[in-house]
mmCIF file of N, CA and C in Angstrom:
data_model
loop_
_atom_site.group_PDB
_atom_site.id
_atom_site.type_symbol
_atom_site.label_atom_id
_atom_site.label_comp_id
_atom_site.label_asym_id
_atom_site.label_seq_id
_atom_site.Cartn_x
_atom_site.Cartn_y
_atom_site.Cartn_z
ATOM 1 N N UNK X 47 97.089 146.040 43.982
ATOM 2 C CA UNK X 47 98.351 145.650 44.562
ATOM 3 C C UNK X 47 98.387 144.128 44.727
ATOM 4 N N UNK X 48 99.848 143.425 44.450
ATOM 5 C CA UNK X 48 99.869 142.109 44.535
ATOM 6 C C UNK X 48 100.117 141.675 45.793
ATOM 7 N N UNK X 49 99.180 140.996 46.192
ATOM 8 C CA UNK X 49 99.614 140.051 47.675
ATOM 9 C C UNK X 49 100.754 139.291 47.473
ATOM 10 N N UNK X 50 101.849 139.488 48.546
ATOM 11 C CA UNK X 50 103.265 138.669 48.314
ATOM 12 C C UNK X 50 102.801 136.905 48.264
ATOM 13 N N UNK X 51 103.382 136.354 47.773
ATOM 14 C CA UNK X 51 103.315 135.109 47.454
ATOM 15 C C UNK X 51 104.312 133.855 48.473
ATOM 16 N N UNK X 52 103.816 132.701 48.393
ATOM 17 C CA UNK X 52 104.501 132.163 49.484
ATOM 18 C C UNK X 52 105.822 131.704 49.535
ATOM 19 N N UNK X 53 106.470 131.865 50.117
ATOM 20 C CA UNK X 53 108.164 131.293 49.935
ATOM 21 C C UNK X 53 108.294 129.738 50.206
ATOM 22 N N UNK X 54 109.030 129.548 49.374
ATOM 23 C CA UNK X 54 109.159 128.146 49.311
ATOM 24 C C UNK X 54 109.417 127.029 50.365
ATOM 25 N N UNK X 55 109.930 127.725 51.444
ATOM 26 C CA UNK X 55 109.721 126.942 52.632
ATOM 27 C C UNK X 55 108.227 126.991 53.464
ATOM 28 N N UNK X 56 107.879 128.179 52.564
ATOM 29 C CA UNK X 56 105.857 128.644 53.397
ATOM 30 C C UNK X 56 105.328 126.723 52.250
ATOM 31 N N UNK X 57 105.648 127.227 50.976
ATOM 32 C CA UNK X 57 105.122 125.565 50.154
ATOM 33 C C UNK X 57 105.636 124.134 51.179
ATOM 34 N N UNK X 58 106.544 124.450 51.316
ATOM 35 C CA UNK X 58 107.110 122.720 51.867
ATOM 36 C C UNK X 58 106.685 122.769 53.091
ATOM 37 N N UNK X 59 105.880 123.356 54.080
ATOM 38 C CA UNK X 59 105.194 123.030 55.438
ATOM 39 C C UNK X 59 103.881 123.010 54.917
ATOM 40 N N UNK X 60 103.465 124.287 53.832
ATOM 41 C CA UNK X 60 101.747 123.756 53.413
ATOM 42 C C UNK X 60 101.783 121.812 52.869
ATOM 43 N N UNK X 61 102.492 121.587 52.052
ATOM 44 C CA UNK X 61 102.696 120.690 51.433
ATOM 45 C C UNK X 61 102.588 119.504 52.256
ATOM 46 N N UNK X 62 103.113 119.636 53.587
ATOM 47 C CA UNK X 62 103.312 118.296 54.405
ATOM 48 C C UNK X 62 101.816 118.486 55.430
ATOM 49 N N UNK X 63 101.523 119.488 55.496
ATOM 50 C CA UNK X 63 100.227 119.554 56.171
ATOM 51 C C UNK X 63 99.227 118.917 55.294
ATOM 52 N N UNK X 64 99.194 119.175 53.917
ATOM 53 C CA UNK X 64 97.900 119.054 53.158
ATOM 54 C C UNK X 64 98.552 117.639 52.629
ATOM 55 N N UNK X 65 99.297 117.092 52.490
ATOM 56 C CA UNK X 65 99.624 115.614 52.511
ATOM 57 C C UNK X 65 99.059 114.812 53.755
ATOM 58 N N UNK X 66 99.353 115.164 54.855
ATOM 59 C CA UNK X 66 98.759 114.643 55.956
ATOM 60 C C UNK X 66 97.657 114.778 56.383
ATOM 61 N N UNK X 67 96.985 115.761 55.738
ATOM 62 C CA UNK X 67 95.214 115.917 55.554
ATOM 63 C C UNK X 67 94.673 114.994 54.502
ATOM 64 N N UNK X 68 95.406 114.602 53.686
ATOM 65 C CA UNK X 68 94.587 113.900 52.718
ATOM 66 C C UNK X 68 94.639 112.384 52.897
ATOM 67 N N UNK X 69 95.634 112.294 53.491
ATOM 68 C CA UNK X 69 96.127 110.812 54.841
ATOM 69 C C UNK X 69 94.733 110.770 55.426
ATOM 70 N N UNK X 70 94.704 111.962 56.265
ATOM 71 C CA UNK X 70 93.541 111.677 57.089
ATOM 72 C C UNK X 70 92.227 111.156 56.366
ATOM 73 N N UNK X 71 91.498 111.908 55.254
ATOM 74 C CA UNK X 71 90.775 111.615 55.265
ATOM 75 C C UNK X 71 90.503 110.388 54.385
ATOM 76 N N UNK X 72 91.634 109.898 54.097
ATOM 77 C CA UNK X 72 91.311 108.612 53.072
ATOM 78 C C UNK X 72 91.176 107.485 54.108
ATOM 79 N N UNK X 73 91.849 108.024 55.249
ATOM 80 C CA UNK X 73 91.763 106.657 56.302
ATOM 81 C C UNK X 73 89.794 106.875 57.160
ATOM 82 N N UNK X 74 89.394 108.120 57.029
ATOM 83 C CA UNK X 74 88.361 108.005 57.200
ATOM 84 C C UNK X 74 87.132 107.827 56.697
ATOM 85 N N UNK X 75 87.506 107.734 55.126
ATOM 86 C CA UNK X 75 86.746 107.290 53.998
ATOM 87 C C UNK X 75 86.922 106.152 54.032
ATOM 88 N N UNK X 76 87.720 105.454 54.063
ATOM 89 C CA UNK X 76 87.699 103.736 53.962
ATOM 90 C C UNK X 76 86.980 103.600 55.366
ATOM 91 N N UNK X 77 86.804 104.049 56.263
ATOM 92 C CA UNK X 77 86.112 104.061 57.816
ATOM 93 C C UNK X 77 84.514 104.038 57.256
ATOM 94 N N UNK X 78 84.114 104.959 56.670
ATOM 95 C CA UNK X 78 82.736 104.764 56.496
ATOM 96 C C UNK X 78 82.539 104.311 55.227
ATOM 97 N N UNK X 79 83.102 104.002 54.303
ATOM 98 C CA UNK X 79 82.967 102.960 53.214
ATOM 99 C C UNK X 79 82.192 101.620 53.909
ATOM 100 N N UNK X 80 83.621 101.096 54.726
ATOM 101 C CA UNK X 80 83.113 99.605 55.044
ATOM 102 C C UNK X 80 81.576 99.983 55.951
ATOM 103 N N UNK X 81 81.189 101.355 56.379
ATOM 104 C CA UNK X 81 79.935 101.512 57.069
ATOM 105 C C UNK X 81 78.641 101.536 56.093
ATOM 106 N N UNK X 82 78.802 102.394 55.523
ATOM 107 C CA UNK X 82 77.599 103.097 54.350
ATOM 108 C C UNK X 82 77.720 102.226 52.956
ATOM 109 N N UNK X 83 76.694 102.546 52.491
ATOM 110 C CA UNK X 83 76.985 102.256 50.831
ATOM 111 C C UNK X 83 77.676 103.656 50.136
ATOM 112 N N UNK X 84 77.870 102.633 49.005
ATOM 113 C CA UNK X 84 79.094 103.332 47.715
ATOM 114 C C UNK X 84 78.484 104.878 47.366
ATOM 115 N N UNK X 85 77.273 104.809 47.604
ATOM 116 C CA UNK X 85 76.852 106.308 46.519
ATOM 117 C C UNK X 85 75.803 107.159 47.727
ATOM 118 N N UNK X 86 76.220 106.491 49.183
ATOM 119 C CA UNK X 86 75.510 107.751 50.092
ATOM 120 C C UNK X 86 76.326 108.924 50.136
ATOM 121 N N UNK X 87 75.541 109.757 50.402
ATOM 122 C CA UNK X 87 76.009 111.302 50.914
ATOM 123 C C UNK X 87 77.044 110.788 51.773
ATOM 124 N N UNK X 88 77.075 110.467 52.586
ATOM 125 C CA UNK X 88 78.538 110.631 53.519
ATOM 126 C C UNK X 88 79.785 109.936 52.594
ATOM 127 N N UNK X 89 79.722 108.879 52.090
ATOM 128 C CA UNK X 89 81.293 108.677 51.236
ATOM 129 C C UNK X 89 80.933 109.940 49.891
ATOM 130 N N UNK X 90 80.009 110.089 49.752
ATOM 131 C CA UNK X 90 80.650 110.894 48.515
ATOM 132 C C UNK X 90 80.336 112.277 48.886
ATOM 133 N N UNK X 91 80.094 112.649 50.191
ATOM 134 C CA UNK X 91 80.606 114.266 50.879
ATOM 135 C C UNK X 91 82.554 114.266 50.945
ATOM 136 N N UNK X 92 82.829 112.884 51.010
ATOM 137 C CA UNK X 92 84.282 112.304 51.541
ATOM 138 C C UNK X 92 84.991 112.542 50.502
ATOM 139 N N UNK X 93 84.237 112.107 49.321
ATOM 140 C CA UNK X 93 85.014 111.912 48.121
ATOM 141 C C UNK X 93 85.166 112.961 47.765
ATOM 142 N N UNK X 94 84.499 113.585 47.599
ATOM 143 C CA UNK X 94 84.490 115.300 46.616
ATOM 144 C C UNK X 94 85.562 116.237 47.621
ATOM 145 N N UNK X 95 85.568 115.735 49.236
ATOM 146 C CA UNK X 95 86.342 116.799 50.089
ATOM 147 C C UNK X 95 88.043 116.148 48.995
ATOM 148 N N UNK X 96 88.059 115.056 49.162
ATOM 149 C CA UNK X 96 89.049 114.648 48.843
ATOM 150 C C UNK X 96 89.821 115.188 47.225
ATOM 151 N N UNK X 97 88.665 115.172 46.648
ATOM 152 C CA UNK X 97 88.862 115.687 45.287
ATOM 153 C C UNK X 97 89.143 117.164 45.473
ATOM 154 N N UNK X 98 88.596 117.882 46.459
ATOM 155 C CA UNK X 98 88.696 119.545 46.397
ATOM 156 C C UNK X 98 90.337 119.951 46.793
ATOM 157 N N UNK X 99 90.461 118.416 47.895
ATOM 158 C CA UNK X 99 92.500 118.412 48.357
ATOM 159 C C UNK X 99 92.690 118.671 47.221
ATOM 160 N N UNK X 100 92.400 117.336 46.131
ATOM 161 C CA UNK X 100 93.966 117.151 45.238
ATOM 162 C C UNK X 100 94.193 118.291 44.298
ATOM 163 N N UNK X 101 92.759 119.021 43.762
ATOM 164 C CA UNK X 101 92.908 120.178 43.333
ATOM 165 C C UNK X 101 93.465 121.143 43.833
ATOM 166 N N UNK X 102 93.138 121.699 44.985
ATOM 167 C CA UNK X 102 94.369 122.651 45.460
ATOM 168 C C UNK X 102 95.463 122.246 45.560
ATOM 169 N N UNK X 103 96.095 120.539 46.005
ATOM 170 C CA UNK X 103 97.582 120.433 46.096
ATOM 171 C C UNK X 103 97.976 120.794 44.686
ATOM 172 N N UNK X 104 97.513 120.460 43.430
ATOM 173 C CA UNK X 104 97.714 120.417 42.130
ATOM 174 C C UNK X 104 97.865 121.827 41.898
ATOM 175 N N UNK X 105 97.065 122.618 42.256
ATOM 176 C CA UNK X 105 97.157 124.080 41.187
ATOM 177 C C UNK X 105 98.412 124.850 42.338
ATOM 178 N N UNK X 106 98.831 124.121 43.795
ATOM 179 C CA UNK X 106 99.684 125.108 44.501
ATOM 180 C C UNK X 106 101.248 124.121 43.609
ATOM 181 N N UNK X 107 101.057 122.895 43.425
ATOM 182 C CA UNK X 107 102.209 122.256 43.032
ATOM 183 C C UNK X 107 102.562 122.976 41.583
ATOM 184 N N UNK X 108 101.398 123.240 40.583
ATOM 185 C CA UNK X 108 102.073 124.566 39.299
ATOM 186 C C UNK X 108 102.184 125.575 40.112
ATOM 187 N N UNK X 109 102.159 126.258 40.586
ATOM 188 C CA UNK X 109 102.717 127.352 41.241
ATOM 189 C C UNK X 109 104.496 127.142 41.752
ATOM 190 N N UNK X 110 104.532 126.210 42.533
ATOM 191 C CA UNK X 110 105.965 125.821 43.031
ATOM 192 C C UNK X 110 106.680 125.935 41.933
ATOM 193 N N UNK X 111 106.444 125.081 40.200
ATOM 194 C CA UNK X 111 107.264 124.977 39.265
ATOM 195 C C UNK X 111 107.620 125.913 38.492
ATOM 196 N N UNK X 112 106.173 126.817 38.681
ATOM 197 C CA UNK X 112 106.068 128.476 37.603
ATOM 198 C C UNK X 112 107.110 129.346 38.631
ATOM 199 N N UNK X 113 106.871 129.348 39.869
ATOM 200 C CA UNK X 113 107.454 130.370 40.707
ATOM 201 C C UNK X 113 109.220 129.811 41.222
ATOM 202 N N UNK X 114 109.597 128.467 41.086
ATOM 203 C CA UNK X 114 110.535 128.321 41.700
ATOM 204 C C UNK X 114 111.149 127.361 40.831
ATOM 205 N N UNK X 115 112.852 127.166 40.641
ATOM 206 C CA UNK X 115 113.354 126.369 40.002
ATOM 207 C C UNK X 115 114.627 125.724 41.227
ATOM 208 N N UNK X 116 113.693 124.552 41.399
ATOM 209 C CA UNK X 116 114.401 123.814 42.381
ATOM 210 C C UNK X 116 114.619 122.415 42.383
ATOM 211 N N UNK X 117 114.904 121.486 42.497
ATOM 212 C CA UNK X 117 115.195 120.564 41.954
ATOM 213 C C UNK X 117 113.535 119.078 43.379
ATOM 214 N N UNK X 118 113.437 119.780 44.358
ATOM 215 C CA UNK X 118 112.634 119.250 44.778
ATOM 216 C C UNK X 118 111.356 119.743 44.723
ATOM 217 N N UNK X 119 111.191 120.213 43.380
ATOM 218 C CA UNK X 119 109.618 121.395 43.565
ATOM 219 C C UNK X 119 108.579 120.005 43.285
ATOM 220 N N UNK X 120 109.178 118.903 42.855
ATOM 221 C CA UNK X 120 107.753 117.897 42.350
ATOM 222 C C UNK X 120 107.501 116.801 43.881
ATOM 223 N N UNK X 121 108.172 117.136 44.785
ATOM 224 C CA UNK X 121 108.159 116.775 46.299
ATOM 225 C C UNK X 121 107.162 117.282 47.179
ATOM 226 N N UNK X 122 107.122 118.362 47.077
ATOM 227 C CA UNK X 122 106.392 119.611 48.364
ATOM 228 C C UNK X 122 105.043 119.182 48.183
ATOM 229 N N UNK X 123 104.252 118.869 46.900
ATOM 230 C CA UNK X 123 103.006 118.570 47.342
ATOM 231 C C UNK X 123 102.654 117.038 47.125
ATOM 232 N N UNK X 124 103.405 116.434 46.296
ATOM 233 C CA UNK X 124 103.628 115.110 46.225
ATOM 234 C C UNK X 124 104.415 114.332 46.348
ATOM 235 N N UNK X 125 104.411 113.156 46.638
ATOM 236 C CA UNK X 125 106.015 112.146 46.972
ATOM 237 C C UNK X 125 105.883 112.267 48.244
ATOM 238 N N UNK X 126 107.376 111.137 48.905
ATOM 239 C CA UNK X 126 107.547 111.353 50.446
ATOM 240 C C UNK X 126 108.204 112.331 51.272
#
């Protein structure tokens, strides 16, 4: 059985949450940048979290375009 899928206003609140998570942690990666060096475990535990965001915003943002024809679907996980 298929699990119902999210409605497009469920995308445009994930979207502004996981935009504002990835806010967060870039402001806390540049925080321990200027602390640590370039290739310790802690910036690049930072980096990869960061990389694991943009992948999920990315594969939920094809979803928005496969599942919905709306004229702000390239908004919800990217843009302002």
């Amino acid at each position: 059985m298929m699990s119902p899928r999210l409605s497009l206003d469920d995308h445009r609140a994930l979207g502004a949450k996981l935009k504002g998570m990835r806010s967060e942690l870039m402001a806390l990666s540049a925080t321990v940048r200027r602390t640590y060096p370039k290739n310790s475990r802690e910036v690049r535990s930072l980096n990869t979290a960061i990389r694991r965001l943009d992948r999920t915003r990315s594969m939920l943002d094809d979803t928005v375009f496969r599942d919905f024809a709306c004229e702000d679907a390239g908004a919800i996980y990217y843009g302002d």
